[in-house]
N, C-alpha and C. Protein backbone atom coordinates (compact mmCIF):
# COMPACT_ATOMS: atom_id res chain seq x y z
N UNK A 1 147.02 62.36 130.46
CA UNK A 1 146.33 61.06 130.43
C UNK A 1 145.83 60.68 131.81
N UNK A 2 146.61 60.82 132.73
CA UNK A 2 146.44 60.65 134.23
C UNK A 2 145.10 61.24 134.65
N UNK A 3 144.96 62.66 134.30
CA UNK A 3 144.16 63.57 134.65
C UNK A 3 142.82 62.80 133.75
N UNK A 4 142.82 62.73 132.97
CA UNK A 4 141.66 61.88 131.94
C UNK A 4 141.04 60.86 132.50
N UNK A 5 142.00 60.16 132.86
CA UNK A 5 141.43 58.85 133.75
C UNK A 5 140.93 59.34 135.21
N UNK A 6 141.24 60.27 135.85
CA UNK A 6 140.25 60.33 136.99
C UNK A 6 139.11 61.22 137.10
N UNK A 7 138.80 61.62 135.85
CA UNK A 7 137.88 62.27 135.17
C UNK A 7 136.67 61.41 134.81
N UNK A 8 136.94 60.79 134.53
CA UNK A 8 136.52 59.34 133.94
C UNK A 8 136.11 58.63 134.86
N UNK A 9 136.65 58.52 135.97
CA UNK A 9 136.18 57.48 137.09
C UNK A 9 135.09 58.61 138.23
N UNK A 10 135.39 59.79 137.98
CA UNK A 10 134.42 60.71 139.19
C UNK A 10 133.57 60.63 137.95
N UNK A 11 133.64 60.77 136.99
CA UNK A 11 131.83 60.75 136.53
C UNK A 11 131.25 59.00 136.10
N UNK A 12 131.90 58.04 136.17
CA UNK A 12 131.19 57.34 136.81
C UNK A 12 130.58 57.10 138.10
N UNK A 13 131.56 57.45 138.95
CA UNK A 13 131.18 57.15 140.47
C UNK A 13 129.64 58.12 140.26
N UNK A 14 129.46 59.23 139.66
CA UNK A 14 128.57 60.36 139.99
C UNK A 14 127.20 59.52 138.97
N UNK A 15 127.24 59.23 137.92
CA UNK A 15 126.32 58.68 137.43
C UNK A 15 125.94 57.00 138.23
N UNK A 16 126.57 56.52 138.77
CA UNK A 16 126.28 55.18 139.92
C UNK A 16 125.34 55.45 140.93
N UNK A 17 125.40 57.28 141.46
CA UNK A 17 125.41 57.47 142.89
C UNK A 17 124.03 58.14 142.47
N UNK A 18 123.75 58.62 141.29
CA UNK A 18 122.26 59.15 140.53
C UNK A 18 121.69 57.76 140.29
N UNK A 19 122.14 56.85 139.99
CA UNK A 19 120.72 55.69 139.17
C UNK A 19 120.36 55.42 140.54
N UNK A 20 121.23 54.80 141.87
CA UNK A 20 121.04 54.12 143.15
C UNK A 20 119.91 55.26 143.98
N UNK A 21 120.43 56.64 143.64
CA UNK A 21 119.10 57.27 144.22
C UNK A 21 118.09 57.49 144.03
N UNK A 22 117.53 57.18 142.61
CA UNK A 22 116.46 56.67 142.00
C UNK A 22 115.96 55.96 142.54
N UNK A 23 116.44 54.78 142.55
CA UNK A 23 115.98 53.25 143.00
C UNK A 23 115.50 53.22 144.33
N UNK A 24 116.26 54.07 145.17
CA UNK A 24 115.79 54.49 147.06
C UNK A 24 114.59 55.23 146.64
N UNK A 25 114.74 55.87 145.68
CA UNK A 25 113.43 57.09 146.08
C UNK A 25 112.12 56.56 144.95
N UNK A 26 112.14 54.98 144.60
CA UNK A 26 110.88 54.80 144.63
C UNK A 26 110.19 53.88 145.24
N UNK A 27 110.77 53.90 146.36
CA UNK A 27 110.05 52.71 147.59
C UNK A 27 109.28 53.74 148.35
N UNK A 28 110.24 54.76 148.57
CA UNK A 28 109.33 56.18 149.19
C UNK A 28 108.39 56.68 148.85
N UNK A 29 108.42 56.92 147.22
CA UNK A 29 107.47 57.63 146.41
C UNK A 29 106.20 56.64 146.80
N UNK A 30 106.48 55.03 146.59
CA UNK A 30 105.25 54.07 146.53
C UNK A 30 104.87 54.47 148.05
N UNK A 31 105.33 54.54 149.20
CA UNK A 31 105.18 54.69 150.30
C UNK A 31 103.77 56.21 150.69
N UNK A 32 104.73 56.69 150.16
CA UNK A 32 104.09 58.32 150.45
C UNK A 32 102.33 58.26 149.38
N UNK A 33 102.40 57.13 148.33
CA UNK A 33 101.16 57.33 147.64
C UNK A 33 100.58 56.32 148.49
N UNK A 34 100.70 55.58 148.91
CA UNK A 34 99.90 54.31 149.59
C UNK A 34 99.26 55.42 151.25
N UNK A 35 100.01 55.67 151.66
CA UNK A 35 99.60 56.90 153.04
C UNK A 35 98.63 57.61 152.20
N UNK A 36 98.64 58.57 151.22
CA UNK A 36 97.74 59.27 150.84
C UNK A 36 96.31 58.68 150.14
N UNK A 37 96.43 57.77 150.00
CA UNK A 37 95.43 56.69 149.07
C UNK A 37 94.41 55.92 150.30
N UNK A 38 93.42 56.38 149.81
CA UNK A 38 92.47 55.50 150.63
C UNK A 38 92.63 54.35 150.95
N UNK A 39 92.49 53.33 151.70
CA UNK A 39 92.51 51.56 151.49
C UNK A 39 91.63 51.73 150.42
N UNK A 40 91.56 50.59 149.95
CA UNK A 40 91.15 49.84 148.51
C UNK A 40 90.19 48.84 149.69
N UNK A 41 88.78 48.60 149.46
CA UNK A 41 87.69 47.88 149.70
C UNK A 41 88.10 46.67 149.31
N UNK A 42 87.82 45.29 149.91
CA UNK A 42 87.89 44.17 149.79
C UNK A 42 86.49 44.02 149.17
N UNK A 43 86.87 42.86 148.52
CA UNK A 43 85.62 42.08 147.50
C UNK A 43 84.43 42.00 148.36
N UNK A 44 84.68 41.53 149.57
CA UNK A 44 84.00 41.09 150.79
C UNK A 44 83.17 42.65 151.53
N UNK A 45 83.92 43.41 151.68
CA UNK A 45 83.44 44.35 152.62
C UNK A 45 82.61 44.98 150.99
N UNK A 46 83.16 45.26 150.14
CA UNK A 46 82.03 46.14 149.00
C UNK A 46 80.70 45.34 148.78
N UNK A 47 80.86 43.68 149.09
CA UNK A 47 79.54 43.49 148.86
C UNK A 47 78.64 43.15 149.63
N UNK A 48 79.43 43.43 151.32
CA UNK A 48 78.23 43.64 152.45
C UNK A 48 77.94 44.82 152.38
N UNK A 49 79.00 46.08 151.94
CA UNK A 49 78.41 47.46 151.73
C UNK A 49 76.94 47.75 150.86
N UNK A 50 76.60 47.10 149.74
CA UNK A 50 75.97 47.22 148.73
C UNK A 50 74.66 46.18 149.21
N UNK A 51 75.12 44.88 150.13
CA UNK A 51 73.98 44.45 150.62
C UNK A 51 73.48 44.68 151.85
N UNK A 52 74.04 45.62 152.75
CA UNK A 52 73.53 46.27 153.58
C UNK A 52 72.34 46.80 153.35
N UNK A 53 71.49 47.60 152.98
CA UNK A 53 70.79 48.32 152.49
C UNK A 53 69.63 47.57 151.42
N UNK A 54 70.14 46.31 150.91
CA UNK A 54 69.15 45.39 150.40
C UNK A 54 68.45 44.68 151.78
N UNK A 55 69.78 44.38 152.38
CA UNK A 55 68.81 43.32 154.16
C UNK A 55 68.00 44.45 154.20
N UNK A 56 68.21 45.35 154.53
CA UNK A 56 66.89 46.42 155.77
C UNK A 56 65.86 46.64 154.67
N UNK A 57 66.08 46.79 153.95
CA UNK A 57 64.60 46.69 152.95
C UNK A 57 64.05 45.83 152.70
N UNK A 58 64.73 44.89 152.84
CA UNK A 58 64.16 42.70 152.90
C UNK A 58 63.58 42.76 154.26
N UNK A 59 63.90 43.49 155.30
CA UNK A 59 63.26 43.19 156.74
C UNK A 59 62.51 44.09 157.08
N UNK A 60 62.02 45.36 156.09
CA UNK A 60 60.96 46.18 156.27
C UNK A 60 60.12 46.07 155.41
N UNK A 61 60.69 44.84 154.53
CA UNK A 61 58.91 44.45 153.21
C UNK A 61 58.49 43.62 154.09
N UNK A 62 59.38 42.58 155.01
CA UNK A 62 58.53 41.29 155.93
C UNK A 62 58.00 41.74 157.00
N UNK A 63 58.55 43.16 157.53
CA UNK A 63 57.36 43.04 158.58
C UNK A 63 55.69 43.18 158.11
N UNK A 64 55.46 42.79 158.99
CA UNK A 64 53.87 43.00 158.86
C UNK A 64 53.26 43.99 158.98
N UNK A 65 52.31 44.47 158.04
CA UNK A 65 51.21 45.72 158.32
C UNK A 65 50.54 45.97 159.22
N UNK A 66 50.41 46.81 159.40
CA UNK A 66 49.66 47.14 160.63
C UNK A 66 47.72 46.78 160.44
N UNK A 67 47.09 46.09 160.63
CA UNK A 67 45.95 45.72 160.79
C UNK A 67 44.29 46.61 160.61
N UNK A 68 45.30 47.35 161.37
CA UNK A 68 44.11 48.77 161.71
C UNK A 68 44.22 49.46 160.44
N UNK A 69 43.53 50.43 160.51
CA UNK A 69 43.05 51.31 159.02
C UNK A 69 42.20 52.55 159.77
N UNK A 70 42.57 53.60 159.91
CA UNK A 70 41.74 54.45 160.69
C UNK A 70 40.36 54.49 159.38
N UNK A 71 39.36 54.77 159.75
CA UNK A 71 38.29 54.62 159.21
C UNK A 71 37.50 53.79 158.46
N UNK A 72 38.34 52.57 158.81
CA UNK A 72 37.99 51.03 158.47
C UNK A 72 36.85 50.01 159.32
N UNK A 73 36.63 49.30 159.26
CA UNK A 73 35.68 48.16 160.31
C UNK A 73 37.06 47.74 161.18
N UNK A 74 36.49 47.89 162.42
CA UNK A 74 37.57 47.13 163.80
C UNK A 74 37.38 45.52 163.47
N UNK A 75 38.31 44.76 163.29
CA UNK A 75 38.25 43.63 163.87
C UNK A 75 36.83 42.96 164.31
N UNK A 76 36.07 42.41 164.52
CA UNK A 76 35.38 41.66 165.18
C UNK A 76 35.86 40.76 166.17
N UNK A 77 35.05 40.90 167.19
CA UNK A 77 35.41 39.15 168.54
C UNK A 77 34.80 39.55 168.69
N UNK A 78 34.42 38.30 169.99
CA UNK A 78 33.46 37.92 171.28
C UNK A 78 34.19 37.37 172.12
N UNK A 79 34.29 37.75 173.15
CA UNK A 79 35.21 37.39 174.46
C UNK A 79 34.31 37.25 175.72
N UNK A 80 34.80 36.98 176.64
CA UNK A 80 34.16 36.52 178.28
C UNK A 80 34.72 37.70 179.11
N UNK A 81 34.28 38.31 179.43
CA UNK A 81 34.75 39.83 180.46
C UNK A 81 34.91 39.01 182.21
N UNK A 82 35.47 39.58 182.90
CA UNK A 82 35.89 39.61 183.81
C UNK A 82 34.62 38.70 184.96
N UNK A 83 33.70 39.75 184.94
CA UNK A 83 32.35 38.95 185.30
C UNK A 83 31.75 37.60 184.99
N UNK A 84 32.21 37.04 184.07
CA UNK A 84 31.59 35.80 183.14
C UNK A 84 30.89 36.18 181.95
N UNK A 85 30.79 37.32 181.54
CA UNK A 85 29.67 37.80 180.53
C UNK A 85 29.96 38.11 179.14
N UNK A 86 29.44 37.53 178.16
CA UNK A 86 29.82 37.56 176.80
C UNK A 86 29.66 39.25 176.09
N UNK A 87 30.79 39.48 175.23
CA UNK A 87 30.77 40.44 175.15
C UNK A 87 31.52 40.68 173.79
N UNK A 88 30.30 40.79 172.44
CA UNK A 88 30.87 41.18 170.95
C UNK A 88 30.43 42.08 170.40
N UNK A 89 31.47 42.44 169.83
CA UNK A 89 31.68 43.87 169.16
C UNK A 89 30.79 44.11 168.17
N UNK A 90 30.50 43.27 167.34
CA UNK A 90 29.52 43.75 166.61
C UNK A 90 27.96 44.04 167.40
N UNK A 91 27.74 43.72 167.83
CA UNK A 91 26.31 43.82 168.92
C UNK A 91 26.39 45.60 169.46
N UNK A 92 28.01 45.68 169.99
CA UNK A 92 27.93 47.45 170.02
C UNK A 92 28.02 48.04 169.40
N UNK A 93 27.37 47.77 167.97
CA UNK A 93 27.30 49.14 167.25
C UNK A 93 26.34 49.94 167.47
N UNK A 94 26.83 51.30 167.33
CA UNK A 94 25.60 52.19 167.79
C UNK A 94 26.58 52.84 169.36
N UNK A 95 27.56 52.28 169.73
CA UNK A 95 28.02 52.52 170.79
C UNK A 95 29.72 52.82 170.47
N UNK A 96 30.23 53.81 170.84
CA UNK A 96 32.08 53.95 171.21
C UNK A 96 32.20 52.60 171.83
N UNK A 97 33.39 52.26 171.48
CA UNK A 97 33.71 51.56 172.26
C UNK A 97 35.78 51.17 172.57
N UNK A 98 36.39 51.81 173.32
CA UNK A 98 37.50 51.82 173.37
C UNK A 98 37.69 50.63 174.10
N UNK A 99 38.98 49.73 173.69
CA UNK A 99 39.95 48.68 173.98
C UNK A 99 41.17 49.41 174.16
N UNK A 100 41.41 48.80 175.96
CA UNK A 100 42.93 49.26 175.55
C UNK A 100 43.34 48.32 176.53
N UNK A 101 44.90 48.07 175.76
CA UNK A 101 45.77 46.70 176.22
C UNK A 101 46.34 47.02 177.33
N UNK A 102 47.05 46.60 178.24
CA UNK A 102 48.03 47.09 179.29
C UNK A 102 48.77 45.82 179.81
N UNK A 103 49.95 45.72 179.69
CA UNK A 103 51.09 44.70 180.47
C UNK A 103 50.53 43.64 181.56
N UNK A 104 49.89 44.59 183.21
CA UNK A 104 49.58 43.22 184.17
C UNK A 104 49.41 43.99 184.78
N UNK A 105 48.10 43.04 185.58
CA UNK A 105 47.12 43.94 186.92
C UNK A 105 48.36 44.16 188.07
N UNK A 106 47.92 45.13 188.90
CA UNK A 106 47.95 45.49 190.03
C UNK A 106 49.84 45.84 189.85
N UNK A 107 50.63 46.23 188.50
CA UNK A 107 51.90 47.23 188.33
C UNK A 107 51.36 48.68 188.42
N UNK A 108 52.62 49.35 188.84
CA UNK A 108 52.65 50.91 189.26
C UNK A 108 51.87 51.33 187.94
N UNK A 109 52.21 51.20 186.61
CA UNK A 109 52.01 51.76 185.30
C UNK A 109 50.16 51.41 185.29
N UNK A 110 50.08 50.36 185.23
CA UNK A 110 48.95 49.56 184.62
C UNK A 110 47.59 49.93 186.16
N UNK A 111 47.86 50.14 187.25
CA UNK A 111 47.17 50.88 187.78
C UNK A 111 46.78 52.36 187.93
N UNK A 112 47.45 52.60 187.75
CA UNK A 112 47.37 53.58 187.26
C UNK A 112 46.83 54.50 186.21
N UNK A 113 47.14 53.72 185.03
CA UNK A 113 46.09 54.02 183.88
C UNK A 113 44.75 53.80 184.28
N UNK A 114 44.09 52.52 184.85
CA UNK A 114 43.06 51.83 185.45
C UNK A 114 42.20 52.93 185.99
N UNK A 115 42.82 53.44 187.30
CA UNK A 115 42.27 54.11 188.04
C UNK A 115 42.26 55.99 188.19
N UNK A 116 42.89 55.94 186.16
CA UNK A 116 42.27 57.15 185.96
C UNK A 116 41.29 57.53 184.79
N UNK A 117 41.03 55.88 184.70
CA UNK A 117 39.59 55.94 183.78
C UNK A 117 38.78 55.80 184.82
N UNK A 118 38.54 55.35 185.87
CA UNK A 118 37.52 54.67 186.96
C UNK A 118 37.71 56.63 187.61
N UNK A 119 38.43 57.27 187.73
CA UNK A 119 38.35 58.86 187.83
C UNK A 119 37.50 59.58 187.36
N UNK A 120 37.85 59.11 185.87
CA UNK A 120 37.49 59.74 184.43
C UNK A 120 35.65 59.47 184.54
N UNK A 121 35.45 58.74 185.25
CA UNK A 121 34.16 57.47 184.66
C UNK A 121 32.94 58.22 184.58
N UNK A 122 32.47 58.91 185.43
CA UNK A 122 31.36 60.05 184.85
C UNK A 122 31.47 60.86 183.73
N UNK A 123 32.59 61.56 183.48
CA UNK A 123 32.44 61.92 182.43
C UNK A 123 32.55 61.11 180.62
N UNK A 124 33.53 59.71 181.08
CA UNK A 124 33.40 58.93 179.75
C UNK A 124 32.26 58.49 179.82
N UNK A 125 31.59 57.96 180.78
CA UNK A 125 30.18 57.43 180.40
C UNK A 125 28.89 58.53 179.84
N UNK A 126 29.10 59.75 180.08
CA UNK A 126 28.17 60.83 179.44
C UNK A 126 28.52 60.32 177.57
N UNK A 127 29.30 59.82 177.16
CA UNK A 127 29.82 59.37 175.96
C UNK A 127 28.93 58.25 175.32
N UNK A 128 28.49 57.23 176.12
CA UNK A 128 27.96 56.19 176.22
C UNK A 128 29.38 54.96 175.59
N UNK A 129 30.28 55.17 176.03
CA UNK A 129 30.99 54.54 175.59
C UNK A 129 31.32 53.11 176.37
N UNK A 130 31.72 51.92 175.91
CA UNK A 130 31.81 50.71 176.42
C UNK A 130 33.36 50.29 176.58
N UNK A 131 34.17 50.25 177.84
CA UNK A 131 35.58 50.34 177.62
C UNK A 131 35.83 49.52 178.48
N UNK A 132 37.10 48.90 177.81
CA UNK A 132 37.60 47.42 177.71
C UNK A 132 38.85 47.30 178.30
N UNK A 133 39.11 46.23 178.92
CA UNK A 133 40.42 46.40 179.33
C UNK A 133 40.61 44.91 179.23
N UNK A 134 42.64 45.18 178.57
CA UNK A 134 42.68 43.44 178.28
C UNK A 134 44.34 43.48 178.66
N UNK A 135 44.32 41.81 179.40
CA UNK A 135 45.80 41.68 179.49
C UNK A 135 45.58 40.13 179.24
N UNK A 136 47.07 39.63 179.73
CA UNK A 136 47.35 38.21 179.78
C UNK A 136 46.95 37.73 181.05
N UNK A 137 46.38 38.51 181.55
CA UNK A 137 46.02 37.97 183.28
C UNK A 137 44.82 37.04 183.08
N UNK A 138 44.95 36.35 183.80
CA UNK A 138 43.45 35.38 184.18
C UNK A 138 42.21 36.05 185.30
N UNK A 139 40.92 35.85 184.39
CA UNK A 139 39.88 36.04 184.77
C UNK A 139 39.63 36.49 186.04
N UNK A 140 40.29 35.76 186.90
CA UNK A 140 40.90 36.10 188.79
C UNK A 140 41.49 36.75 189.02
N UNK A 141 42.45 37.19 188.34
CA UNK A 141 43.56 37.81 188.84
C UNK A 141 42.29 38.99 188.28
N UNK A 142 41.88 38.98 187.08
CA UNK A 142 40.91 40.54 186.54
C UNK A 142 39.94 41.04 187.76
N UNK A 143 39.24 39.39 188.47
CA UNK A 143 38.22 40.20 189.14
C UNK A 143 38.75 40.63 190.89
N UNK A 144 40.11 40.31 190.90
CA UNK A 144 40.77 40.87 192.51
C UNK A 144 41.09 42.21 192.08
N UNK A 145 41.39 42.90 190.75
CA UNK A 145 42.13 43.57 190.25
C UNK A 145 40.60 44.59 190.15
N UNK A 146 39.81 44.16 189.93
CA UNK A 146 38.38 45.35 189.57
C UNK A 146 37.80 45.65 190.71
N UNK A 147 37.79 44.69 191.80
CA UNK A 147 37.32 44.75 193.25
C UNK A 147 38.64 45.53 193.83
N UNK A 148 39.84 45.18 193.88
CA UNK A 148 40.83 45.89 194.63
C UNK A 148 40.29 47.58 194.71
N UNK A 149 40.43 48.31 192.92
CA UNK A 149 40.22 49.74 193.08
C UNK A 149 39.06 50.17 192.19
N UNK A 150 37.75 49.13 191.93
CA UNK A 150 36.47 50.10 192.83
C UNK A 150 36.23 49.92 190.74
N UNK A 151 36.92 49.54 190.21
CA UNK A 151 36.97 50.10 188.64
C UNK A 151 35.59 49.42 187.94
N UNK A 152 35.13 50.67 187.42
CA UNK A 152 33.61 50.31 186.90
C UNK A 152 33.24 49.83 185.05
N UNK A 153 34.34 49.26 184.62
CA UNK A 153 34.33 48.88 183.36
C UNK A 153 34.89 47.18 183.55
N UNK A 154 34.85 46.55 182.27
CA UNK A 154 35.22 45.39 181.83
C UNK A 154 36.36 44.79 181.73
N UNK A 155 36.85 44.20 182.46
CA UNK A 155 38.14 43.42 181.89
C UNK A 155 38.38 42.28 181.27
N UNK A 156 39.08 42.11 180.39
CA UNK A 156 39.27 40.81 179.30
C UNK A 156 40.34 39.83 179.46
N UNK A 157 40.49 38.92 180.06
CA UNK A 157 41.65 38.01 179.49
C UNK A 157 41.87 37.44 178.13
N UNK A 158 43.17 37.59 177.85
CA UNK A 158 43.64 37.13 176.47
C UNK A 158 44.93 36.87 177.14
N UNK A 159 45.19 35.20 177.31
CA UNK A 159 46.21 34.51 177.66
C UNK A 159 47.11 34.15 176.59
N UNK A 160 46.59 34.08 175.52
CA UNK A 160 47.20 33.56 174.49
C UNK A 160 47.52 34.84 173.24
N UNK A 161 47.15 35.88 173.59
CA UNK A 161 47.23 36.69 172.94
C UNK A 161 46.65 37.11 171.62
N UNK A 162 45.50 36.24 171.68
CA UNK A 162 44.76 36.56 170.27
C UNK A 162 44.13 37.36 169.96
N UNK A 163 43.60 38.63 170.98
CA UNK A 163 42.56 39.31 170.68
C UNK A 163 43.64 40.28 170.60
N UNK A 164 45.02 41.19 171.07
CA UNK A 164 46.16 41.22 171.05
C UNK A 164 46.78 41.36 169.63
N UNK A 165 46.73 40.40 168.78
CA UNK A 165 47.19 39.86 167.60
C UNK A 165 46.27 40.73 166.68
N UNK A 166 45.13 40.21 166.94
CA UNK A 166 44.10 40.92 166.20
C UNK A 166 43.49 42.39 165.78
N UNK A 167 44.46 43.26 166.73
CA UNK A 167 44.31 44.30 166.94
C UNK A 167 45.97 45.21 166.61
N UNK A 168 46.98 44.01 166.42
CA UNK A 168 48.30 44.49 166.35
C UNK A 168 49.31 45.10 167.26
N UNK A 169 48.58 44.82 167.94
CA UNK A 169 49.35 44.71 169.58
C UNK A 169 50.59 43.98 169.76
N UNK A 170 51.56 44.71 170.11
CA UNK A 170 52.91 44.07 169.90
C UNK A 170 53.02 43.15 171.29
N UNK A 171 53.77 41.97 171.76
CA UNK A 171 53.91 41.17 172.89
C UNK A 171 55.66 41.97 173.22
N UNK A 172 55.52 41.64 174.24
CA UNK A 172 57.05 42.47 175.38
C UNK A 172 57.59 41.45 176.31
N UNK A 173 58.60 40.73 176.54
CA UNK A 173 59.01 40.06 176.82
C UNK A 173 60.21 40.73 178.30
N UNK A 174 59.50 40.15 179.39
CA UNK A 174 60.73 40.67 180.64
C UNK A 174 60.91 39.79 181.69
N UNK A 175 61.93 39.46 181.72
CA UNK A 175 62.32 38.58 182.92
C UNK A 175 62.13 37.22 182.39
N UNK A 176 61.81 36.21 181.07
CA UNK A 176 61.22 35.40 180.63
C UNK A 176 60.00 35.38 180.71
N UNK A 177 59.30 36.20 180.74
CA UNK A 177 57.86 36.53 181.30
C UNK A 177 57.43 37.37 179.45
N UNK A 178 56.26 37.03 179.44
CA UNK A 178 55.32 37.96 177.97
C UNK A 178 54.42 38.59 178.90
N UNK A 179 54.42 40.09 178.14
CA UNK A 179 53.20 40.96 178.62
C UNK A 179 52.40 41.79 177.14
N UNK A 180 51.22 42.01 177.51
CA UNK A 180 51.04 42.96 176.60
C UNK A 180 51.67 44.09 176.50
N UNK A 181 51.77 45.02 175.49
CA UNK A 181 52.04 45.90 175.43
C UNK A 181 51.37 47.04 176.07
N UNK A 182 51.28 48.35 175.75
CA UNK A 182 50.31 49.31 176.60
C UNK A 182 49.96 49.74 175.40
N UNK A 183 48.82 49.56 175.15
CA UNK A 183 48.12 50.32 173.47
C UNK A 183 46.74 50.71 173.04
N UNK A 184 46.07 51.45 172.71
CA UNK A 184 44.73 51.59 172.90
C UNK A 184 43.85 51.66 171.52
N UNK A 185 42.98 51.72 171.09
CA UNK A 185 42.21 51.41 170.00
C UNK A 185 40.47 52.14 170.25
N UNK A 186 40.59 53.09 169.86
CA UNK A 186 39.08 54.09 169.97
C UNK A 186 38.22 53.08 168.77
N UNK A 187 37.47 53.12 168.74
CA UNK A 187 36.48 52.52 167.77
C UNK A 187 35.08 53.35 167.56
N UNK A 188 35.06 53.81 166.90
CA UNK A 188 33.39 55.14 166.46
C UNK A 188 32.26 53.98 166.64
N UNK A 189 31.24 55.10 166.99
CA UNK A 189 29.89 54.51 167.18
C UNK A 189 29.38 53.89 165.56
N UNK A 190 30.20 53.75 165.06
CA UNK A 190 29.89 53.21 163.19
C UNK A 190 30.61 52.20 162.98
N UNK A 191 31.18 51.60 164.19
CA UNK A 191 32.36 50.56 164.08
C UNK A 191 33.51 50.26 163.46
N UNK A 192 33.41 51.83 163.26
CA UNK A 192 35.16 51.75 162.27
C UNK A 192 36.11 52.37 163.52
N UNK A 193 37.35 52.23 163.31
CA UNK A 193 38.41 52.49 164.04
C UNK A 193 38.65 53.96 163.63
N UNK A 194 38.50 54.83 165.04
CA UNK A 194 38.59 56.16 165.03
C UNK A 194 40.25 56.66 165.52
N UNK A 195 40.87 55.69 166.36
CA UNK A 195 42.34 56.30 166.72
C UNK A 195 43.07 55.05 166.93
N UNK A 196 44.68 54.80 167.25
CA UNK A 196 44.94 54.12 167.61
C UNK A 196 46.07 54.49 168.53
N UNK A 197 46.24 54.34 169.44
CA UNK A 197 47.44 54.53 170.04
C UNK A 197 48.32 53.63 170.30
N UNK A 198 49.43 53.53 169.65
CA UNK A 198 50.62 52.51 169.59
C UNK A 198 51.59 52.82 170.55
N UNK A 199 51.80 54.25 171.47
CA UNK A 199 52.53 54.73 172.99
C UNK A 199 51.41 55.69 173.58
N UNK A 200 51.40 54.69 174.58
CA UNK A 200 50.73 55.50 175.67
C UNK A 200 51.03 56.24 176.85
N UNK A 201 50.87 57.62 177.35
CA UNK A 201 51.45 58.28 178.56
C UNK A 201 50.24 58.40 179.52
N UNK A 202 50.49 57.21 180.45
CA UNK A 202 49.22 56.86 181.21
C UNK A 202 48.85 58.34 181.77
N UNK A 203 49.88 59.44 181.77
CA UNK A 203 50.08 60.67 182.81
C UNK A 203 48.30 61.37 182.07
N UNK A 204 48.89 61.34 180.97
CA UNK A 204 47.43 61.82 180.02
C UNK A 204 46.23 61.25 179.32
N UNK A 205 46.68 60.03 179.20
CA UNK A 205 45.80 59.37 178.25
C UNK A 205 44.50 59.23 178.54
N UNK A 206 43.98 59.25 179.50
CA UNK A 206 42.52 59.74 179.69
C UNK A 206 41.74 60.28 179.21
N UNK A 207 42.52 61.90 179.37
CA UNK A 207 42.37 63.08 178.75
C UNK A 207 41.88 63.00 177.25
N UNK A 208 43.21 62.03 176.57
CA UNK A 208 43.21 61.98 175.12
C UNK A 208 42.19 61.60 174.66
N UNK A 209 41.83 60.03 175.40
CA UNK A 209 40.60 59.07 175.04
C UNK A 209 39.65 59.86 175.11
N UNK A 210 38.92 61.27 176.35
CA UNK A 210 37.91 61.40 176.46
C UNK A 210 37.87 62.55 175.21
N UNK A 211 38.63 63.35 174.74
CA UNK A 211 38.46 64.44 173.74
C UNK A 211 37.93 63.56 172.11
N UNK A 212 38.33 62.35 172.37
CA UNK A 212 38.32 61.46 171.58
C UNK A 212 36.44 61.00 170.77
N UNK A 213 36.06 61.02 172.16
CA UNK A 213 34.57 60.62 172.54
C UNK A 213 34.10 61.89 172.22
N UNK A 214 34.19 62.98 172.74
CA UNK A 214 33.76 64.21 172.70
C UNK A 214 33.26 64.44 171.53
């Protein structure tokens, strides 16, 4: 009987010491699946995930088109050139006529370009072409800037940036200061828009413009 009874008590103790290790080993088990388990997405982050990708397509239907149309009619104006002298585009048809924008007289960049069309100038003028040059500078500042290096074409002020606008010319902002951009616009002797250049490498662009004419 003796022997019975502690028979009896080791296989309880042994079935006690099995359920309790159960019970330890499923805090672990939950443990060890939570480590292997991805995080679970918040309500919040899945539905900036999903509207991510709606914004940038909401902010690439609003930007604006680009203006130009290669083989389209340029824009029309009439502007005041550097000299005092009226000067519209429709009147040059029958004539090339390249516009190109540049930041501000008398910078390393923007002279530069300047004075390798005024280089260029015998051979663009065998073109008969009429070429334009436009910034935010004032009329004065254009004609110290055409007298400084000798430059045998037109310069335009557009202070306000409308002729700029009109052409899709982006504005650049430095130092609290607006500049034009650097951008150029070929226009065919038929008055449609033959090229546009939206980056310019003053190193070449000459070159480009005159193969352009050619």
């Amino acid at each position: 009987m003796a022997r019975m009874k502690k028979a009896l008590a080791l296989l309880a103790v042994l079935v006690a010491a099995s359920a309790f290790g159960c019970k330890k080993d499923e805090p672990a088990a939950a443990a060890a699946s939570s480590a292997t388990a991805p995080p679970a997405k918040s309500a919040t982050a899945a539905a900036s995930a999903t509207a991510a990708p709606s914004a940038a397509a909401s902010a690439a239907a609003s930007a604006e088109p680009d203006p130009l149309v290669i083989g389209k009619p340029a824009p029309d104006f009439t502007v005041t050139t550097h000299d005092g002298k009226s000067l519209h585009l429709a009147a040059l048809k029958g004539k090339p006529v390249v516009v190109y924008f540049y930041p501000k007289d008398e910078t390393p960049g923007c002279t530069k370009e300047a004075c390798s069309f005024r280089d260029a100038w015998e051979a663009l003028a065998k073109t008969g072409v009429v070429l334009v040059g436009v910034s935010l500078d004032s009329e004065e500042s254009h004609k110290k800037f055409v007298e400084h290096w000798k430059l045998p074409f037109q310069l335009v002020s557009d202070p306000k940036g409308e002729l700029a606008k009109k052409f899709g010319v982006a504005m650049i902002e430095h130092k609290g200061e607006s500049f034009t951009a650097r951008q150029t616009i070929v226009i065919g002797a038929d008055g449609n828009v033959k090229k546009v250049y939206r980056k310019v490498n003053v190193e070449e662009h000459t070159q480009q413009v005159l193969a352009d004419l050619t």
